[in-house]
PDB file of C-alpha atoms in Angstrom:
ATOM      1  CA  ASP U   1     175.550 110.578 108.151  1.00 91.00           C
ATOM      2  CA  TRP U   2     178.476 110.959 110.680  1.00 95.00           C
ATOM      3  CA  GLU U   3     176.453 113.343 112.891  1.00 96.00           C
ATOM      4  CA  ALA U   4     173.754 110.272 113.358  1.00 96.00           C
ATOM      5  CA  MET U   5     176.520 107.492 113.353  1.00 96.00           C
ATOM      6  CA  GLU U   6     177.895 109.443 116.064  1.00 96.00           C
ATOM      7  CA  LYS U   7     174.732 109.862 118.381  1.00 96.00           C
ATOM      8  CA  ALA U   8     173.924 105.878 117.364  1.00 96.00           C
ATOM      9  CA  VAL U   9     176.990 104.740 119.415  1.00 97.00           C
ATOM     10  CA  THR U  10     175.881 103.870 122.891  1.00 97.00           C
ATOM     11  CA  PRO U  11     178.336 102.107 125.857  1.00 94.00           C
ATOM     12  CA  ARG U  12     176.897  98.858 124.614  1.00 96.00           C
ATOM     13  CA  THR U  13     177.684  98.918 121.135  1.00 97.00           C
ATOM     14  CA  ARG U  14     180.457  96.387 119.700  1.00 96.00           C
ATOM     15  CA  LEU U  15     180.280  96.268 116.043  1.00 96.00           C
ATOM     16  CA  PHE U  16     179.532  98.264 113.115  1.00 97.00           C
ATOM     17  CA  LEU U  17     177.991  96.067 110.366  1.00 97.00           C
ATOM     18  CA  LEU U  18     179.138  97.635 106.680  1.00 97.00           C
ATOM     19  CA  CYS U  19     177.772  96.793 103.648  1.00 96.00           C
ATOM     20  CA  HIS U  20     180.450  97.500 100.698  1.00 96.00           C
ATOM     21  CA  PRO U  21     179.433  97.943  98.155  1.00 96.00           C
ATOM     22  CA  HIS U  22     175.850  99.203  99.426  1.00 94.00           C
ATOM     23  CA  ASN U  23     172.985  96.786  99.524  1.00 91.00           C
ATOM     24  CA  PRO U  24     170.099  97.781  99.168  1.00 88.00           C
ATOM     25  CA  VAL U  25     171.279 101.499  97.680  1.00 89.00           C
ATOM     26  CA  GLY U  26     173.448  99.978  95.282  1.00 91.00           C
ATOM     27  CA  GLN U  27     176.158 102.726  96.301  1.00 92.00           C
ATOM     28  CA  ALA U  28     180.148 102.206  95.753  1.00 94.00           C
ATOM     29  CA  PHE U  29     181.913 103.931  98.406  1.00 94.00           C
ATOM     30  CA  PRO U  30     185.276 105.267  98.036  1.00 94.00           C
ATOM     31  CA  PRO U  31     188.224 104.887  99.724  1.00 95.00           C
ATOM     32  CA  GLU U  32     188.486 107.995 101.381  1.00 96.00           C
ATOM     33  CA  GLU U  33     185.072 107.217 103.002  1.00 96.00           C
ATOM     34  CA  ILE U  34     185.740 103.698 104.321  1.00 97.00           C
ATOM     35  CA  ARG U  35     189.380 105.480 105.513  1.00 97.00           C
ATOM     36  CA  ARG U  36     187.166 107.556 107.855  1.00 97.00           C
ATOM     37  CA  LEU U  37     184.663 105.285 108.831  1.00 97.00           C
ATOM     38  CA  GLY U  38     187.691 103.106 109.967  1.00 97.00           C
ATOM     39  CA  ARG U  39     188.936 106.089 112.400  1.00 96.00           C
ATOM     40  CA  PHE U  40     185.484 106.431 113.427  1.00 97.00           C
ATOM     41  CA  CYS U  41     185.323 102.732 114.403  1.00 97.00           C
ATOM     42  CA  GLU U  42     188.654 103.213 116.283  1.00 96.00           C
ATOM     43  CA  LYS U  43     187.671 106.171 118.278  1.00 96.00           C
ATOM     44  CA  HIS U  44     184.495 104.212 119.349  1.00 97.00           C
ATOM     45  CA  GLY U  45     186.091 101.044 119.977  1.00 96.00           C
ATOM     46  CA  LEU U  46     184.195  99.335 117.426  1.00 97.00           C
ATOM     47  CA  ILE U  47     185.258  95.900 115.130  1.00 97.00           C
ATOM     48  CA  LEU U  48     184.456  96.786 111.655  1.00 97.00           C
ATOM     49  CA  CYS U  49     182.657  93.741 109.840  1.00 97.00           C
ATOM     50  CA  ALA U  50     182.491  94.773 106.012  1.00 97.00           C
ATOM     51  CA  ASP U  51     180.206  92.503 104.210  1.00 97.00           C
ATOM     52  CA  GLU U  52     181.521  93.071 100.772  1.00 97.00           C
ATOM     53  CA  ILE U  53     179.603  89.798  98.720  1.00 96.00           C
ATOM     54  CA  HIS U  54     179.012  92.606  96.185  1.00 96.00           C
ATOM     55  CA  CYS U  55     182.307  93.770  95.470  1.00 96.00           C
ATOM     56  CA  ASP U  56     182.744  92.193  91.924  1.00 96.00           C
ATOM     57  CA  LEU U  57     179.849  93.606  91.180  1.00 97.00           C
ATOM     58  CA  ILE U  58     181.173  97.580  90.626  1.00 96.00           C
ATOM     59  CA  LEU U  59     179.059  99.052  87.474  1.00 96.00           C
ATOM     60  CA  ASP U  60     180.072 102.715  87.610  1.00 91.00           C
ATOM     61  CA  ASN U  61     183.830 101.808  86.410  1.00 86.00           C
ATOM     62  CA  SER U  62     185.540 102.888  89.550  1.00 88.00           C
ATOM     63  CA  ARG U  63     187.740 100.183  91.360  1.00 91.00           C
ATOM     64  CA  HIS U  64     186.747  98.180  94.646  1.00 95.00           C
ATOM     65  CA  VAL U  65     189.001  98.990  97.116  1.00 95.00           C
ATOM     66  CA  PRO U  66     188.477  96.716 100.383  1.00 96.00           C
ATOM     67  CA  ALA U  67     187.556  98.363 103.797  1.00 97.00           C
ATOM     68  CA  ALA U  68     190.798  95.909 104.696  1.00 96.00           C
ATOM     69  CA  LEU U  69     193.252  98.018 102.125  1.00 95.00           C
ATOM     70  CA  ALA U  70     191.496 101.132 102.789  1.00 96.00           C
ATOM     71  CA  CYS U  71     192.262 101.046 106.256  1.00 95.00           C
ATOM     72  CA  PRO U  72     195.563  99.579 106.904  1.00 92.00           C
ATOM     73  CA  GLY U  73     196.621  99.224 110.491  1.00 91.00           C
ATOM     74  CA  LEU U  74     193.169  98.442 111.731  1.00 94.00           C
ATOM     75  CA  ASP U  75     193.969  94.457 111.641  1.00 92.00           C
ATOM     76  CA  ASP U  76     192.720  93.909 115.114  1.00 93.00           C
ATOM     77  CA  ARG U  77     189.395  95.131 114.567  1.00 95.00           C
ATOM     78  CA  LEU U  78     188.308  94.803 111.261  1.00 97.00           C
ATOM     79  CA  PHE U  79     187.354  91.469 109.067  1.00 96.00           C
ATOM     80  CA  THR U  80     185.809  90.986 105.746  1.00 97.00           C
ATOM     81  CA  LEU U  81     182.696  88.699 104.512  1.00 97.00           C
ATOM     82  CA  MET U  82     183.030  87.292 101.223  1.00 96.00           C
ATOM     83  CA  ALA U  83     181.127  84.631  98.756  1.00 96.00           C
ATOM     84  CA  PRO U  84     180.669  84.087  95.078  1.00 96.00           C
ATOM     85  CA  SER U  85     177.200  83.804  95.513  1.00 95.00           C
ATOM     86  CA  LYS U  86     175.981  87.134  94.288  1.00 94.00           C
ATOM     87  CA  THR U  87     178.579  87.437  91.506  1.00 96.00           C
ATOM     88  CA  PHE U  88     178.091  83.646  89.854  1.00 96.00           C
ATOM     89  CA  ASN U  89     174.685  83.023  91.413  1.00 94.00           C
ATOM     90  CA  VAL U  90     175.731  80.228  93.584  1.00 94.00           C
ATOM     91  CA  PRO U  91     173.950  80.708  96.535  1.00 93.00           C
ATOM     92  CA  GLY U  92     172.569  77.029  96.659  1.00 94.00           C
ATOM     93  CA  LEU U  93     176.061  75.678  96.930  1.00 94.00           C
ATOM     94  CA  GLY U  94     176.046  77.225 100.935  1.00 93.00           C
ATOM     95  CA  CYS U  95     180.052  78.673 100.619  1.00 95.00           C
ATOM     96  CA  SER U  96     181.084  81.696 102.358  1.00 95.00           C
ATOM     97  CA  PHE U  97     184.349  82.815 104.133  1.00 94.00           C
ATOM     98  CA  ALA U  98     185.739  85.150 106.068  1.00 95.00           C
ATOM     99  CA  VAL U  99     189.102  86.861 105.828  1.00 96.00           C
ATOM    100  CA  MET U 100     190.796  87.920 109.114  1.00 95.00           C
ATOM    101  CA  PRO U 101     194.330  88.608 109.632  1.00 92.00           C
ATOM    102  CA  ASP U 102     194.039  89.039 113.269  1.00 95.00           C
ATOM    103  CA  ALA U 103     194.608  86.110 115.194  1.00 96.00           C
ATOM    104  CA  LYS U 104     192.692  87.036 117.979  1.00 95.00           C
ATOM    105  CA  LEU U 105     190.015  88.396 116.415  1.00 95.00           C
ATOM    106  CA  ARG U 106     189.715  84.929 114.602  1.00 95.00           C
ATOM    107  CA  ALA U 107     189.581  83.164 117.668  1.00 96.00           C
ATOM    108  CA  ARG U 108     186.660  85.400 118.844  1.00 93.00           C
ATOM    109  CA  TYR U 109     184.673  84.600 115.389  1.00 92.00           C
ATOM    110  CA  LYS U 110     185.152  80.896 115.598  1.00 93.00           C
ATOM    111  CA  ARG U 111     183.872  80.507 119.410  1.00 94.00           C
ATOM    112  CA  ALA U 112     180.619  82.754 118.358  1.00 91.00           C
ATOM    113  CA  ALA U 113     180.364  80.725 114.854  1.00 91.00           C
ATOM    114  CA  MET U 114     180.266  77.275 116.882  1.00 91.00           C
ATOM    115  CA  GLY U 115     176.581  75.518 116.413  1.00 90.00           C
ATOM    116  CA  ILE U 116     175.575  78.246 114.245  1.00 91.00           C
ATOM    117  CA  VAL U 117     177.339  78.663 111.003  1.00 86.00           C
ATOM    118  CA  PRO U 118     177.238  75.350 109.275  1.00 87.00           C
ATOM    119  CA  GLN U 119     180.122  74.118 107.552  1.00 89.00           C
ATOM    120  CA  VAL U 120     180.283  74.104 103.980  1.00 93.00           C
ATOM    121  CA  PRO U 121     179.532  71.230 101.869  1.00 94.00           C
ATOM    122  CA  ILE U 122     182.358  69.865  98.944  1.00 96.00           C
ATOM    123  CA  PHE U 123     180.036  71.740  96.224  1.00 96.00           C
ATOM    124  CA  GLY U 124     180.577  74.608  98.051  1.00 96.00           C
ATOM    125  CA  PHE U 125     184.089  74.827  98.277  1.00 96.00           C
ATOM    126  CA  THR U 126     184.473  73.318  94.354  1.00 97.00           C
ATOM    127  CA  GLY U 127     181.978  75.806  93.315  1.00 96.00           C
ATOM    128  CA  CYS U 128     183.843  78.884  94.938  1.00 97.00           C
ATOM    129  CA  GLU U 129     187.483  77.870  93.331  1.00 97.00           C
ATOM    130  CA  ALA U 130     185.803  76.828  89.937  1.00 97.00           C
ATOM    131  CA  ALA U 131     183.948  80.494  89.842  1.00 97.00           C
ATOM    132  CA  PHE U 132     187.225  82.949  91.134  1.00 96.00           C
ATOM    133  CA  ARG U 133     189.963  80.614  89.294  1.00 97.00           C
ATOM    134  CA  PHE U 134     187.622  80.374  85.852  1.00 98.00           C
ATOM    135  CA  GLY U 135     184.981  83.044  85.807  1.00 97.00           C
ATOM    136  CA  GLU U 136     186.674  86.128  84.918  1.00 97.00           C
ATOM    137  CA  PRO U 137     186.007  86.582  81.450  1.00 97.00           C
ATOM    138  CA  TRP U 138     182.433  85.284  82.125  1.00 97.00           C
ATOM    139  CA  ARG U 139     182.037  88.253  85.177  1.00 97.00           C
ATOM    140  CA  LEU U 140     183.323  90.884  82.629  1.00 97.00           C
ATOM    141  CA  GLU U 141     180.728  89.895  80.099  1.00 97.00           C
ATOM    142  CA  LEU U 142     178.311  90.213  83.130  1.00 97.00           C
ATOM    143  CA  LEU U 143     179.194  93.562  84.077  1.00 97.00           C
ATOM    144  CA  ASP U 144     178.793  94.992  80.469  1.00 97.00           C
ATOM    145  CA  TYR U 145     176.070  93.297  80.229  1.00 98.00           C
ATOM    146  CA  LEU U 146     174.548  94.830  83.782  1.00 97.00           C
ATOM    147  CA  ARG U 147     175.457  97.696  83.053  1.00 97.00           C
ATOM    148  CA  GLY U 148     173.427  97.944  79.340  1.00 97.00           C
ATOM    149  CA  ASN U 149     170.851  96.913  81.741  1.00 98.00           C
ATOM    150  CA  ALA U 150     170.742  99.678  84.053  1.00 97.00           C
ATOM    151  CA  ASP U 151     171.102 102.154  81.788  1.00 97.00           C
ATOM    152  CA  LEU U 152     167.895 100.946  79.456  1.00 97.00           C
ATOM    153  CA  LEU U 153     166.345 101.090  83.031  1.00 97.00           C
ATOM    154  CA  TYR U 154     167.279 104.680  83.735  1.00 96.00           C
ATOM    155  CA  GLN U 155     166.935 106.353  80.206  1.00 97.00           C
ATOM    156  CA  PHE U 156     163.084 104.238  80.086  1.00 97.00           C
ATOM    157  CA  ILE U 157     162.377 105.755  83.588  1.00 97.00           C
ATOM    158  CA  THR U 158     163.576 109.132  82.688  1.00 96.00           C
ATOM    159  CA  ASP U 159     162.320 109.279  79.131  1.00 97.00           C
ATOM    160  CA  GLU U 160     159.110 107.459  79.408  1.00 97.00           C
ATOM    161  CA  LEU U 161     157.896 108.005  82.705  1.00 97.00           C
ATOM    162  CA  PRO U 162     159.532 111.567  83.737  1.00 95.00           C
ATOM    163  CA  MET U 163     156.820 111.700  86.813  1.00 95.00           C
ATOM    164  CA  LEU U 164     158.811 108.662  88.750  1.00 97.00           C
ATOM    165  CA  LYS U 165     162.751 109.453  89.726  1.00 95.00           C
ATOM    166  CA  THR U 166     165.544 107.017  89.510  1.00 94.00           C
ATOM    167  CA  THR U 167     169.150 107.359  89.775  1.00 91.00           C
ATOM    168  CA  PRO U 168     172.135 105.601  87.966  1.00 91.00           C
ATOM    169  CA  VAL U 169     173.611 102.275  89.957  1.00 93.00           C
ATOM    170  CA  GLU U 170     176.790 102.409  91.072  1.00 95.00           C
ATOM    171  CA  ALA U 171     176.920  98.570  91.993  1.00 96.00           C
ATOM    172  CA  THR U 172     175.051  95.382  92.172  1.00 95.00           C
ATOM    173  CA  TYR U 173     171.890  94.797  90.295  1.00 96.00           C
ATOM    174  CA  LEU U 174     169.327  96.543  91.922  1.00 95.00           C
ATOM    175  CA  ALA U 175     167.531  99.576  91.105  1.00 96.00           C
ATOM    176  CA  TRP U 176     165.524 101.984  93.309  1.00 96.00           C
ATOM    177  CA  VAL U 177     162.519 104.369  91.795  1.00 97.00           C
ATOM    178  CA  ASP U 178     160.756 107.145  93.382  1.00 97.00           C
ATOM    179  CA  VAL U 179     157.053 106.274  92.251  1.00 97.00           C
ATOM    180  CA  SER U 180     155.595 109.027  95.443  1.00 96.00           C
ATOM    181  CA  ALA U 181     154.612 111.285  92.736  1.00 96.00           C
ATOM    182  CA  LEU U 182     151.747 108.321  91.652  1.00 96.00           C
ATOM    183  CA  ASN U 183     150.468 108.466  95.137  1.00 94.00           C
ATOM    184  CA  LEU U 184     149.585 105.027  95.279  1.00 95.00           C
ATOM    185  CA  ASP U 185     148.691 103.514  98.749  1.00 93.00           C
ATOM    186  CA  ASP U 186     150.376 100.269  97.974  1.00 95.00           C
ATOM    187  CA  PRO U 187     152.570 100.699  95.315  1.00 96.00           C
ATOM    188  CA  VAL U 188     153.937  97.055  95.035  1.00 96.00           C
ATOM    189  CA  ALA U 189     150.001  95.385  95.325  1.00 97.00           C
ATOM    190  CA  TYR U 190     149.064  97.846  92.222  1.00 97.00           C
ATOM    191  CA  PHE U 191     152.033  97.140  90.122  1.00 97.00           C
ATOM    192  CA  GLU U 192     151.538  93.261  91.016  1.00 97.00           C
ATOM    193  CA  GLU U 193     148.150  93.592  89.890  1.00 96.00           C
ATOM    194  CA  HIS U 194     149.620  94.665  86.609  1.00 96.00           C
ATOM    195  CA  GLY U 195     152.106  91.302  86.083  1.00 97.00           C
ATOM    196  CA  ILE U 196     155.212  92.861  87.840  1.00 96.00           C
ATOM    197  CA  GLY U 197     156.628  92.147  90.744  1.00 96.00           C
ATOM    198  CA  PHE U 198     158.843  94.984  92.720  1.00 96.00           C
ATOM    199  CA  SER U 199     160.279  95.040  96.586  1.00 96.00           C
ATOM    200  CA  ASP U 200     158.717  97.465  98.693  1.00 96.00           C
ATOM    201  CA  GLY U 201     160.437 100.308 100.111  1.00 95.00           C
ATOM    202  CA  ARG U 202     158.560 100.457 102.924  1.00 94.00           C
ATOM    203  CA  PHE U 203     160.771  97.254 104.001  1.00 94.00           C
ATOM    204  CA  PHE U 204     163.810  98.880 103.885  1.00 92.00           C
ATOM    205  CA  GLY U 205     162.541 102.405 105.603  1.00 91.00           C
ATOM    206  CA  THR U 206     161.664 103.816 102.489  1.00 91.00           C
ATOM    207  CA  PRO U 207     158.068 104.466 101.647  1.00 94.00           C
ATOM    208  CA  GLY U 208     157.015 105.436  98.028  1.00 95.00           C
ATOM    209  CA  PHE U 209     160.156 103.929  96.699  1.00 96.00           C
ATOM    210  CA  ILE U 210     160.208 100.304  94.980  1.00 97.00           C
ATOM    211  CA  ARG U 211     163.110  98.039  93.882  1.00 96.00           C
ATOM    212  CA  ILE U 212     163.686  96.850  90.547  1.00 96.00           C
ATOM    213  CA  ASN U 213     166.261  93.853  90.209  1.00 96.00           C
ATOM    214  CA  PHE U 214     167.665  93.900  86.814  1.00 97.00           C
ATOM    215  CA  GLY U 215     170.117  90.849  87.078  1.00 96.00           C
ATOM    216  CA  CYS U 216     167.541  89.129  84.155  1.00 96.00           C
ATOM    217  CA  PRO U 217     167.639  88.982  80.634  1.00 97.00           C
ATOM    218  CA  ARG U 218     167.388  92.102  79.087  1.00 98.00           C
ATOM    219  CA  SER U 219     163.727  91.187  77.161  1.00 98.00           C
ATOM    220  CA  THR U 220     162.291  90.085  80.643  1.00 98.00           C
ATOM    221  CA  LEU U 221     163.777  94.047  81.533  1.00 98.00           C
ATOM    222  CA  GLU U 222     161.996  95.167  78.503  1.00 98.00           C
ATOM    223  CA  GLU U 223     158.634  93.275  79.169  1.00 98.00           C
ATOM    224  CA  ALA U 224     158.968  94.652  83.147  1.00 97.00           C
ATOM    225  CA  LEU U 225     159.247  98.487  81.725  1.00 98.00           C
ATOM    226  CA  ARG U 226     156.394  98.193  79.034  1.00 97.00           C
ATOM    227  CA  ARG U 227     154.338  96.689  81.726  1.00 98.00           C
ATOM    228  CA  LEU U 228     155.637  99.543  84.377  1.00 97.00           C
ATOM    229  CA  LYS U 229     154.592 102.068  81.805  1.00 97.00           C
ATOM    230  CA  SER U 230     150.950 100.661  80.801  1.00 96.00           C
ATOM    231  CA  ALA U 231     150.593 100.349  85.058  1.00 97.00           C
ATOM    232  CA  VAL U 232     151.110 104.243  85.543  1.00 97.00           C
ATOM    233  CA  ASP U 233     149.384 105.101  82.344  1.00 95.00           C
ATOM    234  CA  LYS U 234     146.202 103.097  83.485  1.00 94.00           C
ATOM    235  CA  LEU U 235     146.219 105.430  86.789  1.00 93.00           C
ATOM    236  CA  PRO U 236     143.307 108.374  86.641  1.00 86.00           C
ATOM    237  CA  GLY U 237     144.578 111.784  86.641  1.00 72.00           C
ATOM    238  CA  LYS U 238     148.346 110.441  86.537  1.00 61.00           C
ATOM    239  CA  PRO U 239     150.557 113.181  87.545  1.00 56.00           C
TER     240      PRO U 239
END
């Protein structure tokens, strides 16, 4: 929302935090939109921090273009955050890294991180290298599996629960479902009573929505969808 962004900038604004592709909404931003964002940051004197931790999980067959490549000439005010943790499920190894071509910006980052950001353990370095060096065949199989899960979820809700609304996920493994038509005061609590745990849209500013993590075995997703339908069917006077 470019108009809202313009209004949000104040003289105190210094940094734009970008999640690319976006979590929690699962959007894969096209390069032209990132370029426009780069111009926005340049106009307002902002540093652009691009968190691209989900960049290996593009589901719609588009190509991820890092912000640093989409915005050439912006090195002095742009840096990228990355980690193998989301794609390869190794957050416990505690390895993430920042890519900063500009020496002055890198020095500022190091000063700010002093005493806050912990050192990466040897297992983290080893796991990160192994994931990126040897994990590509596995990642491609993972993407196929996640696309299958995403298609299953979308088709099930469209066919079996037409009173609910969802949209295809472009990236990540998280889907949003609009359950507002059910008129539930607390959708998450209701579904938990029927054996399913969802994230509550209220915590993301979207009451009436639930978020489903479909990064799981297909049998688990199928059981979750079965329980979801059963829970909706049990509502009195369902829509």
